[in-house]
Amino acid sequence: MIELPEYKSGTKPTWCPGCGDYAVLNGLQNALQTLQLKPWTVTVVSGIGCSSNLPHFLSTYGFHSIHGRSIPVATGIKLANPELTVIAAGGDGDGYGIGAGHFIHAMRRNLDITYIVMDNQIYGLTTGQASPTSEREMKTKSTPEGVIDSPVNPIALALSAGATYVARGFSGDAKGIAELLVRGIRHKGFSLVDILSPCVTYNKVNTYDWFRQRVYSLEKEGHDPSDLHAALQRAVEWPNLDQKRDRIPLGVFYERTDIPTYEDLEPALRHRPPVKQPLGLENPEELLEEFR
Ligand SMILES: Cc1ncc(C[n+]2csc(CCOP(=O)(O)OP(=O)(O)O)c2C)c(N)n1
Ligand code: SF4
Ligand SMILES: [Mg+2]
């Protein structure tokens, strides 16, 4: 039995007190423990941002990559060793802005990875500029007269791009996050778990209270996650062009289990994954020496 503390690294998070990302870390550690995944069989890959510091606080393998590039690195790791549980994690700026192209293509490939986006609708690390999910009219350091772009709708984007597990959590509910992550990590195929994770320092609009007044449970309303059309209808409830802010669905929008993964279809993996193949170098130590 692996106990919860075994998923924690010795490094304490440096997030601001009250940051939503604490609940995501907590939810992920609980999910890994529920699944009894051995820390050395899990790799968590991030980009750059406050949220992307997450791998440092876990005892699993981790890779703190560069801005917007968690998905390509996660893809490489998964294809080199498909036996690993690969989780990508980061922020809304990282995943839905600079990394948006990678995000879309990983979904249409149905790679078997879980992508956690800590969506605070702001650039936290760089001290409060508008992000791709900032709402219209929001005043930020980079938009002193208010945002004029429409926000990205990550759930609708994921559903249309081919993700086979699409869910939304909220940092006001760490238990709910853990449940969504257990299901997402178990799911064979691309899982997006977008988590509304308030930035208490730079986003004074989308606060815990703001969300608490608007969120509701898809499950309690009898939503059927196997129904793509119903999922799309729920997805466009928020955010939407009319700026209706009354109802924000939480939970599993969609799950489909009969689509093959990229790894299932990739001819190069039919024989043996790269990690199990000989390096083809006479003296690998000599090569490694160059990087020491
Ligand atoms: C190529 C590149 N462009 C810009 C930056 C500066 N930068 C670092 S983090 C960040 C945005 C972070 O926002 P988000 O991904 O939402 O993460 P958060 O800090 O809100 O968790 C930016 C623009 C960078 N590091 N690299
Ligand atoms: S700046 Fe915002 S996102 Fe970053 S740690 Fe503080 S509360 Fe969290
Ligand atoms: Mg952000």
Coordinates of C-alpha atoms and ligand atoms in Angstrom, one line a residue:
M1 CA 0.0 0.0 0.0
I2 CA 1.5 3.3 -1.1
E3 CA 0.6 6.1 1.4
L4 CA -0.2 9.7 0.4
P5 CA 3.1 11.3 1.7
E6 CA 5.0 9.0 -0.6
Y7 CA 3.8 11.1 -3.6
K8 CA 5.1 14.3 -2.0
S9 CA 8.6 15.6 -2.7
G10 CA 10.6 17.4 -0.1
T11 CA 10.0 20.7 -1.9
K12 CA 7.3 22.9 -0.5
P13 CA 5.1 24.9 -3.0
T14 CA 5.9 28.5 -3.4
W15 CA 2.4 29.5 -4.6
C16 CA 0.7 32.5 -2.9
P17 CA -1.5 31.5 0.1
G18 CA -4.9 30.7 -1.3
C19 CA -3.8 30.0 -4.9
G20 CA -6.1 27.4 -6.5
D21 CA -3.1 25.3 -7.6
Y22 CA -2.8 23.9 -4.1
A23 CA -6.1 22.0 -4.5
V24 CA -4.9 20.7 -7.9
L25 CA -1.7 19.3 -6.3
N26 CA -3.7 17.8 -3.5
G27 CA -6.2 16.3 -5.9
L28 CA -3.5 14.8 -8.1
Q29 CA -1.6 13.3 -5.2
N30 CA -4.9 11.8 -4.0
A31 CA -5.7 10.5 -7.5
L32 CA -2.2 8.8 -7.8
Q33 CA -2.7 7.2 -4.4
T34 CA -6.2 6.0 -5.2
L35 CA -4.8 4.4 -8.3
Q36 CA -1.8 3.1 -6.3
L37 CA 0.5 4.1 -9.1
K38 CA 4.2 3.7 -8.2
P39 CA 5.8 7.1 -8.3
W40 CA 8.6 5.8 -10.6
T41 CA 6.0 4.8 -13.2
V42 CA 4.6 8.3 -13.5
T43 CA 6.1 11.3 -15.3
V44 CA 4.6 14.8 -14.9
V45 CA 5.6 17.3 -17.6
S46 CA 5.0 21.0 -17.4
G47 CA 5.6 24.2 -19.3
I48 CA 6.3 27.6 -17.7
G49 CA 4.0 29.5 -15.3
C50 CA 3.1 29.4 -11.6
S51 CA 1.0 26.3 -12.3
S52 CA 3.9 24.7 -14.2
N53 CA 5.9 24.5 -11.0
L54 CA 3.8 21.5 -10.1
P55 CA 6.2 18.6 -10.9
H56 CA 8.7 20.0 -8.3
F57 CA 6.2 19.1 -5.5
L58 CA 5.7 15.5 -6.5
S59 CA 7.9 12.5 -5.9
T60 CA 7.2 11.1 -9.4
Y61 CA 9.5 11.7 -12.4
G62 CA 9.1 15.3 -13.7
F63 CA 10.2 17.5 -16.5
H64 CA 9.8 21.3 -16.2
S65 CA 10.1 22.2 -19.9
I66 CA 9.6 25.5 -21.7
H67 CA 6.6 27.8 -22.3
G68 CA 3.9 26.0 -24.2
R69 CA 5.9 22.8 -24.8
S70 CA 4.7 20.4 -22.2
I71 CA 2.7 18.4 -24.8
P72 CA 5.5 17.8 -27.2
V73 CA 7.8 16.7 -24.4
A74 CA 5.0 14.5 -22.9
T75 CA 4.4 13.0 -26.4
G76 CA 8.1 12.1 -26.8
I77 CA 8.2 10.5 -23.3
K78 CA 5.0 8.5 -24.0
L79 CA 6.2 7.2 -27.4
A80 CA 9.6 6.3 -26.0
N81 CA 8.0 4.3 -23.1
P82 CA 4.3 3.8 -23.4
E83 CA 4.3 1.9 -20.2
L84 CA 4.7 5.1 -18.2
T85 CA 1.7 7.1 -17.0
V86 CA 2.3 10.5 -18.6
I87 CA 0.7 13.6 -17.2
A88 CA 1.1 17.0 -18.7
A89 CA 0.3 20.0 -16.6
G90 CA 0.3 23.8 -16.9
G91 CA -1.6 27.0 -17.2
D92 CA -4.2 28.6 -19.5
G93 CA -1.5 30.8 -21.1
D94 CA 0.8 27.9 -21.5
G95 CA -1.7 25.4 -23.0
Y96 CA -4.3 27.5 -24.7
G97 CA -2.1 30.3 -25.9
I98 CA 1.5 29.6 -26.9
G99 CA 0.9 25.8 -26.8
A100 CA -2.5 25.8 -28.5
G101 CA -1.2 24.1 -31.7
H102 CA 0.4 21.2 -29.8
F103 CA -2.8 20.9 -27.7
I104 CA -5.0 20.4 -30.8
H105 CA -2.8 17.9 -32.5
A106 CA -2.3 15.8 -29.4
M107 CA -6.1 15.5 -29.1
R108 CA -6.7 14.5 -32.7
R109 CA -4.0 11.8 -32.3
N110 CA -5.6 10.5 -29.1
L111 CA -2.3 10.1 -27.4
D112 CA -2.8 8.3 -24.1
I113 CA -1.8 11.2 -21.8
T114 CA -3.7 13.2 -19.2
Y115 CA -3.5 17.0 -19.6
I116 CA -4.2 19.1 -16.5
V117 CA -4.7 22.8 -17.2
M118 CA -4.9 25.1 -14.1
D119 CA -7.1 27.7 -15.7
N120 CA -6.9 31.0 -13.7
Q121 CA -7.8 33.2 -16.7
I122 CA -4.6 35.2 -16.3
Y123 CA -0.8 35.1 -16.7
G124 CA 0.1 34.6 -13.0
L125 CA 3.8 34.2 -13.1
T126 CA 4.4 37.3 -15.2
T127 CA 2.3 39.3 -12.8
G128 CA -1.1 39.7 -14.3
Q129 CA -1.5 40.0 -18.1
A130 CA -4.6 38.9 -20.0
S131 CA -4.6 35.2 -21.0
P132 CA -6.5 33.3 -23.8
T133 CA -9.3 32.6 -21.3
S134 CA -9.6 36.1 -19.8
E135 CA -13.1 37.3 -20.2
R136 CA -14.0 40.2 -22.4
E137 CA -13.8 43.7 -20.7
M138 CA -11.4 42.4 -18.0
K139 CA -8.9 45.0 -17.1
T140 CA -5.4 43.7 -16.7
K141 CA -1.8 45.0 -16.9
S142 CA -1.7 44.3 -20.7
T143 CA -5.3 45.4 -21.3
P144 CA -5.8 48.6 -19.3
E145 CA -9.0 49.4 -21.2
G146 CA -10.3 45.9 -21.0
V147 CA -9.9 42.7 -23.0
I148 CA -11.4 42.9 -26.5
D149 CA -10.8 39.3 -27.6
S150 CA -13.4 36.5 -27.1
P151 CA -12.1 33.9 -24.7
V152 CA -11.0 30.4 -25.8
N153 CA -13.5 27.8 -24.8
P154 CA -11.2 24.9 -23.9
I155 CA -14.0 22.3 -23.4
A156 CA -15.6 23.0 -26.8
L157 CA -12.2 23.1 -28.4
A158 CA -11.3 19.7 -26.9
L159 CA -14.6 18.1 -27.9
S160 CA -14.2 19.3 -31.5
A161 CA -10.5 18.3 -31.8
G162 CA -11.1 14.7 -30.8
A163 CA -10.2 14.4 -27.1
T164 CA -11.8 11.2 -25.8
Y165 CA -12.1 12.4 -22.1
V166 CA -13.1 16.0 -21.4
A167 CA -13.8 17.2 -17.9
R168 CA -13.8 20.4 -15.8
G169 CA -13.0 20.7 -12.2
F170 CA -12.8 23.6 -9.7
S171 CA -10.2 24.3 -7.0
G172 CA -13.0 24.9 -4.5
D173 CA -13.5 21.1 -4.6
A174 CA -10.3 19.2 -4.3
K175 CA -12.2 15.9 -3.8
G176 CA -14.0 16.5 -7.1
I177 CA -10.6 17.2 -8.8
A178 CA -9.2 13.9 -7.5
E179 CA -12.3 12.0 -8.8
L180 CA -12.0 13.6 -12.3
L181 CA -8.2 12.8 -12.3
V182 CA -8.7 9.2 -11.3
R183 CA -11.1 8.7 -14.2
G184 CA -8.9 10.8 -16.6
I185 CA -5.7 8.9 -15.8
R186 CA -7.5 5.5 -16.1
H187 CA -8.9 6.6 -19.4
K188 CA -7.0 5.1 -22.4
G189 CA -6.7 8.1 -24.8
F190 CA -6.3 11.9 -24.5
S191 CA -7.8 13.3 -21.3
L192 CA -8.3 17.0 -20.8
V193 CA -9.0 18.1 -17.2
D194 CA -9.5 21.9 -17.2
I195 CA -9.5 23.1 -13.6
L196 CA -10.9 26.5 -12.7
S197 CA -8.0 27.4 -10.3
P198 CA -8.3 31.0 -9.0
C199 CA -5.3 33.3 -9.0
V200 CA -6.0 35.2 -5.8
T201 CA -3.3 37.8 -6.5
Y202 CA -3.9 38.9 -10.1
N203 CA -7.4 37.9 -11.0
K204 CA -9.8 39.8 -8.8
V205 CA -12.8 39.0 -11.0
N206 CA -13.0 35.2 -11.2
T207 CA -12.6 34.5 -7.5
Y208 CA -13.7 31.4 -5.5
D209 CA -17.0 33.2 -4.6
W210 CA -17.6 34.2 -8.2
F211 CA -17.3 30.6 -9.2
R212 CA -19.3 29.2 -6.3
Q213 CA -22.3 31.4 -7.3
R214 CA -22.2 29.8 -10.8
V215 CA -20.9 26.2 -10.9
Y216 CA -23.2 23.2 -11.0
S217 CA -22.7 19.5 -11.4
L218 CA -23.3 17.8 -14.8
E219 CA -23.8 14.5 -13.1
K220 CA -26.5 15.8 -10.8
E221 CA -28.3 17.2 -13.8
G222 CA -28.3 13.8 -15.5
H223 CA -25.8 14.6 -18.3
D224 CA -24.8 11.6 -20.4
P225 CA -21.1 11.7 -21.0
S226 CA -21.3 9.3 -24.0
D227 CA -23.4 11.9 -25.9
L228 CA -21.1 14.2 -27.9
H229 CA -23.9 16.6 -28.9
A230 CA -25.1 17.0 -25.4
A231 CA -21.5 17.6 -24.3
L232 CA -21.1 20.4 -26.9
Q233 CA -24.3 22.0 -25.7
R234 CA -23.1 22.0 -22.2
A235 CA -19.6 23.2 -23.3
V236 CA -20.9 26.4 -24.9
E237 CA -22.8 27.4 -21.8
W238 CA -19.6 29.0 -20.5
P239 CA -17.7 30.9 -21.7
N240 CA -19.8 32.1 -24.7
L241 CA -20.1 35.1 -27.0
D242 CA -23.1 36.5 -25.2
Q243 CA -21.0 36.7 -22.0
K244 CA -23.8 34.9 -20.1
R245 CA -22.1 34.1 -16.8
D246 CA -24.9 32.5 -14.9
R247 CA -24.1 28.7 -15.2
I248 CA -20.8 26.9 -15.3
P249 CA -20.9 23.1 -15.7
L250 CA -18.4 21.0 -13.7
G251 CA -17.7 17.3 -14.1
V252 CA -17.2 14.9 -17.1
F253 CA -18.6 16.4 -20.3
Y254 CA -17.5 13.5 -22.5
E255 CA -15.9 10.1 -22.4
R256 CA -15.4 7.6 -25.3
T257 CA -13.4 4.4 -24.9
D258 CA -13.6 2.7 -28.3
I259 CA -11.1 4.9 -30.2
P260 CA -7.6 3.5 -30.7
T261 CA -4.8 5.5 -29.2
Y262 CA -1.9 6.9 -31.2
E263 CA 0.4 4.3 -29.5
D264 CA -2.0 1.5 -30.6
L265 CA -1.6 2.6 -34.2
E266 CA 2.0 3.8 -34.5
P267 CA 3.9 1.3 -36.7
A268 CA 7.2 2.0 -35.0
L269 CA 5.8 0.7 -31.7
R270 CA 4.6 -2.6 -33.0
H271 CA 7.8 -4.4 -32.3
R272 CA 9.1 -3.0 -29.1
P273 CA 9.0 0.5 -27.7
P274 CA 12.2 2.5 -28.2
V275 CA 13.1 2.3 -24.5
K276 CA 13.4 -1.5 -24.8
Q277 CA 15.5 -1.4 -27.9
P278 CA 19.3 -1.3 -28.0
L279 CA 20.7 2.2 -28.4
G280 CA 22.7 1.2 -31.5
L281 CA 25.8 2.8 -30.1
E282 CA 29.0 1.0 -29.3
N283 CA 29.9 3.3 -26.5
P284 CA 26.9 5.2 -25.0
E285 CA 29.0 6.4 -22.1
E286 CA 31.3 8.3 -24.5
L287 CA 28.3 10.2 -25.8
L288 CA 27.0 10.9 -22.3
E289 CA 30.5 12.3 -21.4
E290 CA 29.8 15.2 -23.8
F291 CA 27.0 16.4 -21.6
R292 CA 28.6 16.0 -18.2
Ligands
LIG1 C1 8.6 31.8 -25.2 C2 8.2 32.5 -24.0 N1 7.3 33.6 -24.0 C3 6.9 34.2 -22.9 C4 7.4 33.8 -21.7 C5 7.0 34.5 -20.4 N2 6.0 33.8 -19.7 C6 6.3 32.9 -18.7 S1 5.0 32.2 -17.9 C7 4.0 33.1 -18.9 C8 2.5 32.9 -18.8 C9 2.0 32.1 -17.7 O1 0.6 32.0 -17.7 P1 -0.1 30.7 -17.5 O2 0.4 29.7 -18.4 O3 -1.6 30.9 -17.5 O4 0.4 30.2 -16.0 P2 0.1 30.8 -14.6 O5 1.3 31.5 -14.2 O6 -1.1 31.6 -14.7 O7 -0.1 29.5 -13.8 C10 4.6 33.9 -19.9 C11 4.0 34.7 -20.9 C12 8.3 32.7 -21.6 N3 8.7 32.2 -20.5 N4 8.6 32.1 -22.8
SF4_2 S1 0.4 34.7 -8.7 FE1 -1.6 33.7 -8.9 S2 -1.3 31.8 -10.0 FE2 0.7 32.5 -9.2 S3 1.0 31.5 -7.2 FE3 0.1 33.5 -6.8 S4 -2.1 33.1 -6.8 FE4 -1.2 31.4 -7.8
MG3 MG -2.8 31.3 -15.9

